[in-house]
Short mmCIF file of C-alpha atoms in Angstrom, two decimals:
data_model
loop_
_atom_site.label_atom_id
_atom_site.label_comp_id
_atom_site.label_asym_id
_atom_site.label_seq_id
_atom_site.Cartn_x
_atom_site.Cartn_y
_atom_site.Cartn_z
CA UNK A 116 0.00 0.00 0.00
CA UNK A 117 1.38 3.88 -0.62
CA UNK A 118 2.67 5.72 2.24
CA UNK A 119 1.14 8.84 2.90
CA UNK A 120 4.64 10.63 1.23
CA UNK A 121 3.41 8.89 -1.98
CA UNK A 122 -0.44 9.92 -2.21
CA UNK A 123 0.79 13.47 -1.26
CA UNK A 124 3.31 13.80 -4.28
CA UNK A 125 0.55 11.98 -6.04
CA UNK A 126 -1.70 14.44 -5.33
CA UNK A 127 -0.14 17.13 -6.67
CA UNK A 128 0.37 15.69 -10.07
CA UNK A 129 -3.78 14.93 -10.46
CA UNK A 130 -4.90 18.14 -11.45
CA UNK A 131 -3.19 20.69 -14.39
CA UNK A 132 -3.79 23.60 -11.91
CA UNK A 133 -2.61 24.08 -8.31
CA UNK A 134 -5.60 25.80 -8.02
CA UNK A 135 -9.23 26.06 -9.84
CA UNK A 136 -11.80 28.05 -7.97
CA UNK A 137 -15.46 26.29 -8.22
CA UNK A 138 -17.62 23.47 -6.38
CA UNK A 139 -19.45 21.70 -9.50
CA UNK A 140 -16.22 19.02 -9.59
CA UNK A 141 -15.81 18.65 -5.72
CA UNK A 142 -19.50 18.10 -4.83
CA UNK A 143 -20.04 15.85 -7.22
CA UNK A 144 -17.41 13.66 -5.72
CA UNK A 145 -18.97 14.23 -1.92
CA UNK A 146 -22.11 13.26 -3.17
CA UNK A 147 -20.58 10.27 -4.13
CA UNK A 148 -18.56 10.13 -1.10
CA UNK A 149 -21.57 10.75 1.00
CA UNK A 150 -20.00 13.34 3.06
CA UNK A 151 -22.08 16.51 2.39
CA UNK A 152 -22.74 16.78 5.89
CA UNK A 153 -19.83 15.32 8.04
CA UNK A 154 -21.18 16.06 11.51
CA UNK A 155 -24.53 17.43 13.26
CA UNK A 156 -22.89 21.14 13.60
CA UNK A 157 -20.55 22.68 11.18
CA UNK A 158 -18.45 25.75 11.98
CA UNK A 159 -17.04 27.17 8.82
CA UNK A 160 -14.57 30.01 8.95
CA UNK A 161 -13.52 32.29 6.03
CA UNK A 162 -11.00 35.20 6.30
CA UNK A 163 -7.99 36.91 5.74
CA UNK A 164 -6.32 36.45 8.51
CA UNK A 165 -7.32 34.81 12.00
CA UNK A 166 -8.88 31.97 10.33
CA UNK A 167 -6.66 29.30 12.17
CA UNK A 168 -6.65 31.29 15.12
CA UNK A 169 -10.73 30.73 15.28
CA UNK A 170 -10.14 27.17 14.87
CA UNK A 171 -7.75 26.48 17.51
CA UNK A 172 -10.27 28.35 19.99
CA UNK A 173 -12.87 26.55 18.96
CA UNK A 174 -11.15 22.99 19.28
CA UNK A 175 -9.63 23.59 22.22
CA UNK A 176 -12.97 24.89 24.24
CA UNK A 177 -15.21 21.95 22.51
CA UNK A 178 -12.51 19.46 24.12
CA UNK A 179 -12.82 21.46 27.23
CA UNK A 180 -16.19 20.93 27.24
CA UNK A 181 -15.98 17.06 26.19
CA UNK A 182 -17.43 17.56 23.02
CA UNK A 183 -15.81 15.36 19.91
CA UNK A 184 -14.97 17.77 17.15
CA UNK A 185 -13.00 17.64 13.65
CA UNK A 186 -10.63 20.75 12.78
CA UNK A 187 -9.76 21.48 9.45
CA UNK A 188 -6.96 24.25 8.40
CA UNK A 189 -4.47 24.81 6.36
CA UNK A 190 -1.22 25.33 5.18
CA UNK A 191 0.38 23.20 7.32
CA UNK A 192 4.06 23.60 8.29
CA UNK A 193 5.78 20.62 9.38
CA UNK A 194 3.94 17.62 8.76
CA UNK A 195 0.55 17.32 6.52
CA UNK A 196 -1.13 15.38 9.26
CA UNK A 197 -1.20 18.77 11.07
CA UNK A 198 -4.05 19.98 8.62
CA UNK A 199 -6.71 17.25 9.97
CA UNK A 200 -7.37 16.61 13.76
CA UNK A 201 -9.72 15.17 15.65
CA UNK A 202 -10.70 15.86 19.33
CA UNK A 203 -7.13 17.77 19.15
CA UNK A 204 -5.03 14.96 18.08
CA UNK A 205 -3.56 14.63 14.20
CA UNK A 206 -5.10 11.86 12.20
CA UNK A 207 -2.44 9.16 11.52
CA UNK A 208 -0.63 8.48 8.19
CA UNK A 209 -2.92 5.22 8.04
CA UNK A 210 -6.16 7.28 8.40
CA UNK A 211 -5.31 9.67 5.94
CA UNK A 212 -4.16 6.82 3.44
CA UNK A 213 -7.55 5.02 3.70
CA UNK A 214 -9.30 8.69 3.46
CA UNK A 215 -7.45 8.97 0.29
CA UNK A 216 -8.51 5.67 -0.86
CA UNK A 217 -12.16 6.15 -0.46
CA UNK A 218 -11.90 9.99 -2.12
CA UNK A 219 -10.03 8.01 -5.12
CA UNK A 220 -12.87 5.27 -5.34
CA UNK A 221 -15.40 7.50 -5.46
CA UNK A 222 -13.69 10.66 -7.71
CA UNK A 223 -14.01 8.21 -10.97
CA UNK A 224 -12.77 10.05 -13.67
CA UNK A 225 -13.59 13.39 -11.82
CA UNK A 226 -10.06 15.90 -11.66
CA UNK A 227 -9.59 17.13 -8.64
CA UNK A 228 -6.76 19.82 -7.48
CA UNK A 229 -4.53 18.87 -4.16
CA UNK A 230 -7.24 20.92 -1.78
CA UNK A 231 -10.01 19.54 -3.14
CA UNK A 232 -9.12 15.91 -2.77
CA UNK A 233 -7.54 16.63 0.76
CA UNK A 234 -10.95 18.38 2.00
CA UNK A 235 -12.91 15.55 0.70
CA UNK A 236 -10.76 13.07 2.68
CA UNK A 237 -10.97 15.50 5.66
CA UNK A 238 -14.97 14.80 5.97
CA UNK A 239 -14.66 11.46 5.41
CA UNK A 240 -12.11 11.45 8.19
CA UNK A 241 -14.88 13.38 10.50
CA UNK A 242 -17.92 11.55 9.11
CA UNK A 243 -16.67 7.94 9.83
CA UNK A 244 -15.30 9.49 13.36
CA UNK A 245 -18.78 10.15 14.11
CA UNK A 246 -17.88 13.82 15.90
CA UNK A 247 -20.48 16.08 16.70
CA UNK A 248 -18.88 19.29 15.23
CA UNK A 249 -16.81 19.73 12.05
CA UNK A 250 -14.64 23.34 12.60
CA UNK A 251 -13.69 23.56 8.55
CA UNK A 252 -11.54 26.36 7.74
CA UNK A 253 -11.46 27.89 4.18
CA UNK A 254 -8.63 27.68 2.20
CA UNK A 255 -9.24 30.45 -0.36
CA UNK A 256 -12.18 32.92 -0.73
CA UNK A 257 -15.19 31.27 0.46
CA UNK A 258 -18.11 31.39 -2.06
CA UNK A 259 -16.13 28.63 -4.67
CA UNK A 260 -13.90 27.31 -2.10
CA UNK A 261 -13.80 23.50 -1.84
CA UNK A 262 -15.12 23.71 1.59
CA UNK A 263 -18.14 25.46 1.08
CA UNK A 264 -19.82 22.45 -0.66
CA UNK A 265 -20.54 21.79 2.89
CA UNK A 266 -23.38 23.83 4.54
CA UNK A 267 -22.79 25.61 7.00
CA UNK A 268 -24.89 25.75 10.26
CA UNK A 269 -23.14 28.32 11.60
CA UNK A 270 -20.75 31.05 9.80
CA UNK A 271 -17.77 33.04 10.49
CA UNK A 272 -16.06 35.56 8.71
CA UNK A 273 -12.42 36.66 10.86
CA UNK A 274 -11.39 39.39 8.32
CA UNK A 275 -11.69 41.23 5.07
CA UNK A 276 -8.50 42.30 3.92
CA UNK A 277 -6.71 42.32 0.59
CA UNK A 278 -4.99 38.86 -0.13
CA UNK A 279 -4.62 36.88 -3.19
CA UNK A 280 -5.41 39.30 -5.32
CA UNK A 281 -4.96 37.42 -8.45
CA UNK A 282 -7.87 35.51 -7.50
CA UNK A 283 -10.09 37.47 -5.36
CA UNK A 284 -9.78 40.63 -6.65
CA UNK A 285 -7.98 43.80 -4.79
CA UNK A 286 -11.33 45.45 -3.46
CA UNK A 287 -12.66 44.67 0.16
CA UNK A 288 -16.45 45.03 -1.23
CA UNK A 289 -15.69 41.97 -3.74
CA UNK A 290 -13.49 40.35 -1.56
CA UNK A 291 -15.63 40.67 1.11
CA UNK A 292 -18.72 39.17 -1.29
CA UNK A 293 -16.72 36.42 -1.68
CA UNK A 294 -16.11 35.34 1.75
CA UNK A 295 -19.70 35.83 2.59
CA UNK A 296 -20.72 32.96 -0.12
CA UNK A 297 -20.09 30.84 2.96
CA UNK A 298 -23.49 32.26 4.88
CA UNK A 299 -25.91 29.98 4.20
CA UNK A 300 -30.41 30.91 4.55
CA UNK A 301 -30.96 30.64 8.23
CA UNK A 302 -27.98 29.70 10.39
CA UNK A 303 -26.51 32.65 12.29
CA UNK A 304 -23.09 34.46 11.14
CA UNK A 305 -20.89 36.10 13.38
CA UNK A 306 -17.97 39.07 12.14
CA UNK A 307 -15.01 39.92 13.67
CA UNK A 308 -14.04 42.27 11.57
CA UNK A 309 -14.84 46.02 13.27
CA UNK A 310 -15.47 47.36 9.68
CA UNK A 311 -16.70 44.98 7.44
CA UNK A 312 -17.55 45.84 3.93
CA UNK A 313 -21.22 46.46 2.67
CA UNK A 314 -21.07 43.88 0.53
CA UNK A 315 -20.87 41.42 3.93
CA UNK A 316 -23.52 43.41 5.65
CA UNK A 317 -25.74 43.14 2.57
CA UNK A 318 -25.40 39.10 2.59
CA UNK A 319 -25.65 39.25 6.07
CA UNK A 320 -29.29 40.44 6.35
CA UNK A 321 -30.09 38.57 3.11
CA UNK A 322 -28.99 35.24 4.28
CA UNK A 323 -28.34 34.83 8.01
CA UNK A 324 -30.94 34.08 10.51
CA UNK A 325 -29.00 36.11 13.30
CA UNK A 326 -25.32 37.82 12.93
CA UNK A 327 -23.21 39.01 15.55
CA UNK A 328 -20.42 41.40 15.21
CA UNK A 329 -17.60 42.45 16.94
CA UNK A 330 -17.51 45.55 18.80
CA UNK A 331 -21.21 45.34 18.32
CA UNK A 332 -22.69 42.52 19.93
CA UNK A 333 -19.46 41.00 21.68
CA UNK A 334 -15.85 41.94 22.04
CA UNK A 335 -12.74 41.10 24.20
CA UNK A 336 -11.86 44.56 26.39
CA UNK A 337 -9.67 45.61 29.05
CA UNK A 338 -10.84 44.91 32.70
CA UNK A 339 -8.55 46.32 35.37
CA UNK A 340 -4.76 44.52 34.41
CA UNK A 341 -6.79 41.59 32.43
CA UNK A 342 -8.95 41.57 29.37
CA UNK A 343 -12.79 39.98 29.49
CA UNK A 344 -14.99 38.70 26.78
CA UNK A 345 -18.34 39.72 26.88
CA UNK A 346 -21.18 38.49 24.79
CA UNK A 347 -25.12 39.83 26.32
CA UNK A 348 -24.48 38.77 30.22
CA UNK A 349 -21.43 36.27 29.40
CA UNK A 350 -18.32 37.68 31.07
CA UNK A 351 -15.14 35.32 30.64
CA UNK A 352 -11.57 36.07 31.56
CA UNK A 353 -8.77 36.16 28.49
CA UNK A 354 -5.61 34.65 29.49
CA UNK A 355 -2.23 36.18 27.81
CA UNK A 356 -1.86 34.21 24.72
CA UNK A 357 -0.61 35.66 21.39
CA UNK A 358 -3.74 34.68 19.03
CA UNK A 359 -5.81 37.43 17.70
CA UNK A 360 -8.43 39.25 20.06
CA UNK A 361 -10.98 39.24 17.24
CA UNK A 362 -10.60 35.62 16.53
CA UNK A 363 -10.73 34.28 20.11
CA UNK A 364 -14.09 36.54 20.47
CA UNK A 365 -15.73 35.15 17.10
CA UNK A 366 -14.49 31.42 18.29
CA UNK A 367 -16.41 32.16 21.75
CA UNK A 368 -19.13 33.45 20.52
CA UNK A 369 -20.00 30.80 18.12
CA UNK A 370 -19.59 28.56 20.38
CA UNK A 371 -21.87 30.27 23.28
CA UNK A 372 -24.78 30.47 20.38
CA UNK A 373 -24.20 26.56 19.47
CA UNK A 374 -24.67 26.00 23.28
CA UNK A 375 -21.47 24.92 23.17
CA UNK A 376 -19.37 26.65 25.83
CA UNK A 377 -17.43 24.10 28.47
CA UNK A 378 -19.45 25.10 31.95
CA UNK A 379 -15.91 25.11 33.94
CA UNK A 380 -12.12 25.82 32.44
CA UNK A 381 -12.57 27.94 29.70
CA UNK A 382 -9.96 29.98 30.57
CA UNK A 383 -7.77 27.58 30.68
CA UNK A 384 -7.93 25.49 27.87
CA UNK A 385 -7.73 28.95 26.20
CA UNK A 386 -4.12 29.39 27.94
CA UNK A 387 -3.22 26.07 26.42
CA UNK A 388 -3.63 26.84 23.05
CA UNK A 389 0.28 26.64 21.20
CA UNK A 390 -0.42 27.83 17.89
CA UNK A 391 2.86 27.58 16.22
CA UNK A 392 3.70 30.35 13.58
CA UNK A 393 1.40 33.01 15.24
CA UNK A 394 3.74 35.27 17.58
CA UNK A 395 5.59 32.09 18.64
CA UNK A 396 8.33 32.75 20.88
CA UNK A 397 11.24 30.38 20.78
CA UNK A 398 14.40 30.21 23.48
CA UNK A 399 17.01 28.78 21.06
CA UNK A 400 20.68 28.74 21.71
CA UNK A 401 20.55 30.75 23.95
CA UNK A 402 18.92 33.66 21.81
CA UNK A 403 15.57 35.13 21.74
CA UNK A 404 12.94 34.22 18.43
CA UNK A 405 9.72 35.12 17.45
CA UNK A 406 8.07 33.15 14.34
CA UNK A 407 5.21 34.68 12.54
CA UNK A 408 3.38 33.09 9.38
CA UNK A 409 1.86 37.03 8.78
CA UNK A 410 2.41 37.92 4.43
CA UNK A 411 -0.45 40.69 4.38
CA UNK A 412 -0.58 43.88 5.12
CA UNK A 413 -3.29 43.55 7.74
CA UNK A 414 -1.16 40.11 9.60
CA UNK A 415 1.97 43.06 9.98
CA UNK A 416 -0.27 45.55 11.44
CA UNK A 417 -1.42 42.95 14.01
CA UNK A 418 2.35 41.94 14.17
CA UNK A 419 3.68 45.41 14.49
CA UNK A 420 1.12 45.70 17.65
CA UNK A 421 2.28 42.67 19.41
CA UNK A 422 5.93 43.78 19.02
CA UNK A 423 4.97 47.53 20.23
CA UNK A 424 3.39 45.75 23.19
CA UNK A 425 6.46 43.20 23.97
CA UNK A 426 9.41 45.56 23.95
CA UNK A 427 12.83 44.01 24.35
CA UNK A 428 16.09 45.63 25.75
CA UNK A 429 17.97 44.83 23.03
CA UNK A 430 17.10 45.39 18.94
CA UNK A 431 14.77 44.03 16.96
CA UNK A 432 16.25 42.21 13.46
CA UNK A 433 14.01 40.73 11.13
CA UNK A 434 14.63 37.89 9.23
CA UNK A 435 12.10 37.99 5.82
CA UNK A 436 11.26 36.00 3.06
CA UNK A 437 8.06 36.44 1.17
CA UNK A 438 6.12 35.12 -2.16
CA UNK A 439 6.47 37.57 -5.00
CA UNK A 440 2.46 37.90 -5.73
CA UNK A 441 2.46 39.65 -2.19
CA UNK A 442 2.42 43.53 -1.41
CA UNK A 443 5.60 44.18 -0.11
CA UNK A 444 5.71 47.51 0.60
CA UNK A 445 2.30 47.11 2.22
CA UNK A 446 4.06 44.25 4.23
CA UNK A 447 6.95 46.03 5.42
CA UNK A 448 5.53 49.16 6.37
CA UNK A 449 3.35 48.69 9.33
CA UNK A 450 7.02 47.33 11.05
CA UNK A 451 9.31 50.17 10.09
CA UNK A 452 8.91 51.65 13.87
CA UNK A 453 9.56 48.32 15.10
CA UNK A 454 11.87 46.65 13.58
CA UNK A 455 15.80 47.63 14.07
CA UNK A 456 17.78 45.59 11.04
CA UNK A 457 16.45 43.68 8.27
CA UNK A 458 17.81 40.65 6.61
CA UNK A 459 15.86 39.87 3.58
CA UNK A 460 16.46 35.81 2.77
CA UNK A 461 15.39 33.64 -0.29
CA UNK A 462 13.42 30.61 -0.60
CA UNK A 463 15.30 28.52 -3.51
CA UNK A 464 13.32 25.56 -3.42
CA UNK A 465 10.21 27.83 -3.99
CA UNK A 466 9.48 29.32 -7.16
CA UNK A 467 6.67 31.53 -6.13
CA UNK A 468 9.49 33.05 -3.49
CA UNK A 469 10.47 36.99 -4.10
CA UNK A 470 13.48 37.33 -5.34
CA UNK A 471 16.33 39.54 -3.23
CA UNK A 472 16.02 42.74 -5.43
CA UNK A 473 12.12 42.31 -4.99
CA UNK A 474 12.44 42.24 -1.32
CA UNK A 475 14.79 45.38 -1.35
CA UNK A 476 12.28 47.66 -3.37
CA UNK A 477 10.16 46.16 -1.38
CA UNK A 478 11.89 47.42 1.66
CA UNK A 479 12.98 50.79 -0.23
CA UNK A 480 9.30 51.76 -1.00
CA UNK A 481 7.93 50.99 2.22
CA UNK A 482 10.67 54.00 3.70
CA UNK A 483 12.78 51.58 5.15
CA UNK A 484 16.41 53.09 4.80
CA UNK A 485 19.14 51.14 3.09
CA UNK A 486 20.64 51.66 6.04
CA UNK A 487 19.19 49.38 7.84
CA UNK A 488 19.31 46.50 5.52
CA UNK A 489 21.73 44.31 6.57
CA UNK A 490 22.78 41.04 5.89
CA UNK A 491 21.41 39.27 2.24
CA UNK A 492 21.15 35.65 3.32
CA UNK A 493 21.07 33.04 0.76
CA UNK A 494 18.53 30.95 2.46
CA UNK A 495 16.37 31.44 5.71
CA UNK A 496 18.41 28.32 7.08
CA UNK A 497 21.15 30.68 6.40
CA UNK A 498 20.67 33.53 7.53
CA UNK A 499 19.60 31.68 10.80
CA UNK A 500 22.80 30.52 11.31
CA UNK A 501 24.45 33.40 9.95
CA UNK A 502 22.73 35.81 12.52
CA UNK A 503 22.67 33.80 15.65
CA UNK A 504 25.79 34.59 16.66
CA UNK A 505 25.61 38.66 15.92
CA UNK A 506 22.90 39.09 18.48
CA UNK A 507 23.09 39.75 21.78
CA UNK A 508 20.94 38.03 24.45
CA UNK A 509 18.62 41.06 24.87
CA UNK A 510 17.74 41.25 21.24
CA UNK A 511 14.57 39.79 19.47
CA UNK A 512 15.15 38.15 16.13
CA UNK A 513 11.87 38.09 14.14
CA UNK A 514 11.29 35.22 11.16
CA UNK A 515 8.14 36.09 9.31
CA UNK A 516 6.74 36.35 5.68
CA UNK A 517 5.07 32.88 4.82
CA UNK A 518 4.34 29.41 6.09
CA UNK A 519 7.48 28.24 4.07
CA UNK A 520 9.74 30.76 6.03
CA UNK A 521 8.42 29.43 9.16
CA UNK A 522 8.55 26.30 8.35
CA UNK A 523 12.07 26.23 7.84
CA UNK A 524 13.17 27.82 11.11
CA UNK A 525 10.74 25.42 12.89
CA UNK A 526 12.03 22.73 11.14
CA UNK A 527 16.19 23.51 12.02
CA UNK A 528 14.51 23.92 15.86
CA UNK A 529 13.03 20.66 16.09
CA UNK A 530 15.81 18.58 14.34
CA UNK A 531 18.72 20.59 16.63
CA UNK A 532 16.92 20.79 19.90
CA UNK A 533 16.54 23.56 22.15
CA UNK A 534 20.81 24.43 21.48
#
């Protein structure tokens, strides 16, 4: 039988495209499947950023509560298996193999692109697991994303900000219709954006039964040297954790319509959420990290704030690599006041990865001065190793730009050790 290494490279060779926007293919092949509805509540989240964020909150407080739940998100950044859990625990390479099997039984002669297949083995996953709530994150968009074949019971929308703009356009109002194609006649939608577009408030009182927005009808504010969430007469604590306010608010109020809040330990489940690649702060030989999967303009003004709020003694360097369809200048910018030095790095192994000259306009136009540009690394492995030893105890080094940049400093972590 394949090994999971072999349907994944297998996977990426089914389909001409990497990616083709559109459900007519994919639902054909659930109905097939018989997975159309994987569990008695689905949670489906679409949004620029904060979308994993949501997830995690949700998990983690429906395992609080004892409640069996599936999670679906994406990219992952080590291992594939990280993209499908259930009751917070990966599914094995042998459950995704026979997930894969039944998705290429019943796909006949049917194309499907990599996310398409892997979604479709994702609720088969949840179905035959029998859980009571499927948390399905969106990959791209929302209206024609693969996951919207599904309907939702309950909708979420974390953000409208401009992203993959060769696909969904670089306007909030039609990016914002878009991501409100997952609201579905009925079932209740909750915002956490504090300024959504018309174009969501329009499908909002078109198709939801209730909505719920942020700043609104809940929202996460300070209470004496804490912050509280508070949703009608629902007050809860908020631990210190690094994930988006806005996200952990949407995840707890979905949950608290759904009836689905644990009665006892919220707070801490919350505290136990380790989302890596979202502010992650890493002791590593001795010097301080911080790994951040942020490549919009919007994920490095919510960056920028978290490093405003956690000063260090020392400087701040940043260590960048970044696909070339992104807005770098619009990327950069919102850190100028906070970062020190800059070490633009390359991705060679990745051909949608921005080239150095890119990064330094990049840089240039955002009013960064040359001056501090430092080192060109040829890698991000590279320019790990190469800037290690230049900083002092006190200082902050700061990896950010994509998954893959992550992925890579993760990756040298875990094999090495804590150093």
């Amino acid at each position: 039988m394949s090994s999971l290494q072999d349907w994944l490279i297998r996977l990426e060779r089914l389909h001409p495209t990497e990616i083709e926007l559109g459900l007519e293919r994919v639902s054909s092949v659930a109905e097939t499947l018989g997975v159309q509805k994987p569990a008695p509540q689905v949670i489906t989240v679409a949004g620029t950023n904060g979308k994993g964020s949501c997830v995690a909150v949700m998990e983690a407080l429906l395992c609080r509560a004892g409640r069996s739940v599936g999670a679906y998100s994406s990219p992952h950044l080590l291992r594939f298996n990280e993209r499908m859990r259930i009751n917070g625990d990966e599914v094995s390479d042998r459950e995704l193999v026979d997930a894969f099997i039944a998705v290429e039984a019943a796909r006949g002669d049917t194309s499907l692109t990599y996310f398409e297949f892997t979604t479709l083995a994702a609720l088969w996953l949840y179905q035959r697991a029998g859980v009571e709530f499927a948390l399905l994150e969106v990959g791209l968009g929302g209206r024609l994303d693969a996951v919207n074949l599904v309907d939702a019971d309950l909708a979420i929308i974390t953000s409208v900000a401009v992203d993959h703009e060769d696909w969904l356009g670089s306007d909030r109002e039609v990016i914002g219709r878009e991501k409100a194609g997952i609201l579905r006649p009925g079932a209740p939608f909750v915002c956490a954006d504090s300024a959504p577009p018309q174009s969501v408030l329009s499908a909002a009182e078109k198709q939801a039964s209730s909505s719920y927005f942020i700043g609104q009808d809940f929202s996460i504010s300070p209470s004496g040297s804490r912050e509280t969430y508070h949703f009608g007469e629902l007050a809860l604590p908020i631990p210190e954790i690094s994930l988006p306010r806005p996200s952990i608010a949407a995840g707890l109020t979905a949950l608290a319509l759904l009836d689905a809040l644990p009665g006892a330990g919220a707070e801490t489940a919350l505290a136990q959420i380790a989302l890596p690649g979202r502010c992650q702060q890493v002791h590593w030989h001795a010097r301080n990290l911080l790994l951040d999967v942020g490549h919009n303009p919007a994920a490095a003004e919510h960056l920028a704030r978290w490093l405003a709020s956690h000063p260090v003694a020392g400087q701040t360097h940043a260590l960048v690599a970044v696909m070339q369809d992104k807005d770098l200048p619009g990327l950069f910018a919102p850190l100028g006041g906070v970062v020190d030095r800059w070490h633009p790095a390359l991705l060679p192994e990745n051909t949608r990865a921005a080239e150095t000259e890119a990064l330094l306009t990049g840089l240039e136009q955002a009013g960064i001065a040359e001056t501090n540009v430092d080192q060109r690394c040829p890698t991000v492995a590279d320019g790990l190793q190469l800037l290690l030893p230049t900083l002092g105890p006190q200082d902050r080094l700061l990896v950010f730009g994509s998954f893959f940049t992550v992925a890579e400093v993760l990756q040298q972590v875990r094999d090495e050790g804590n150093g």
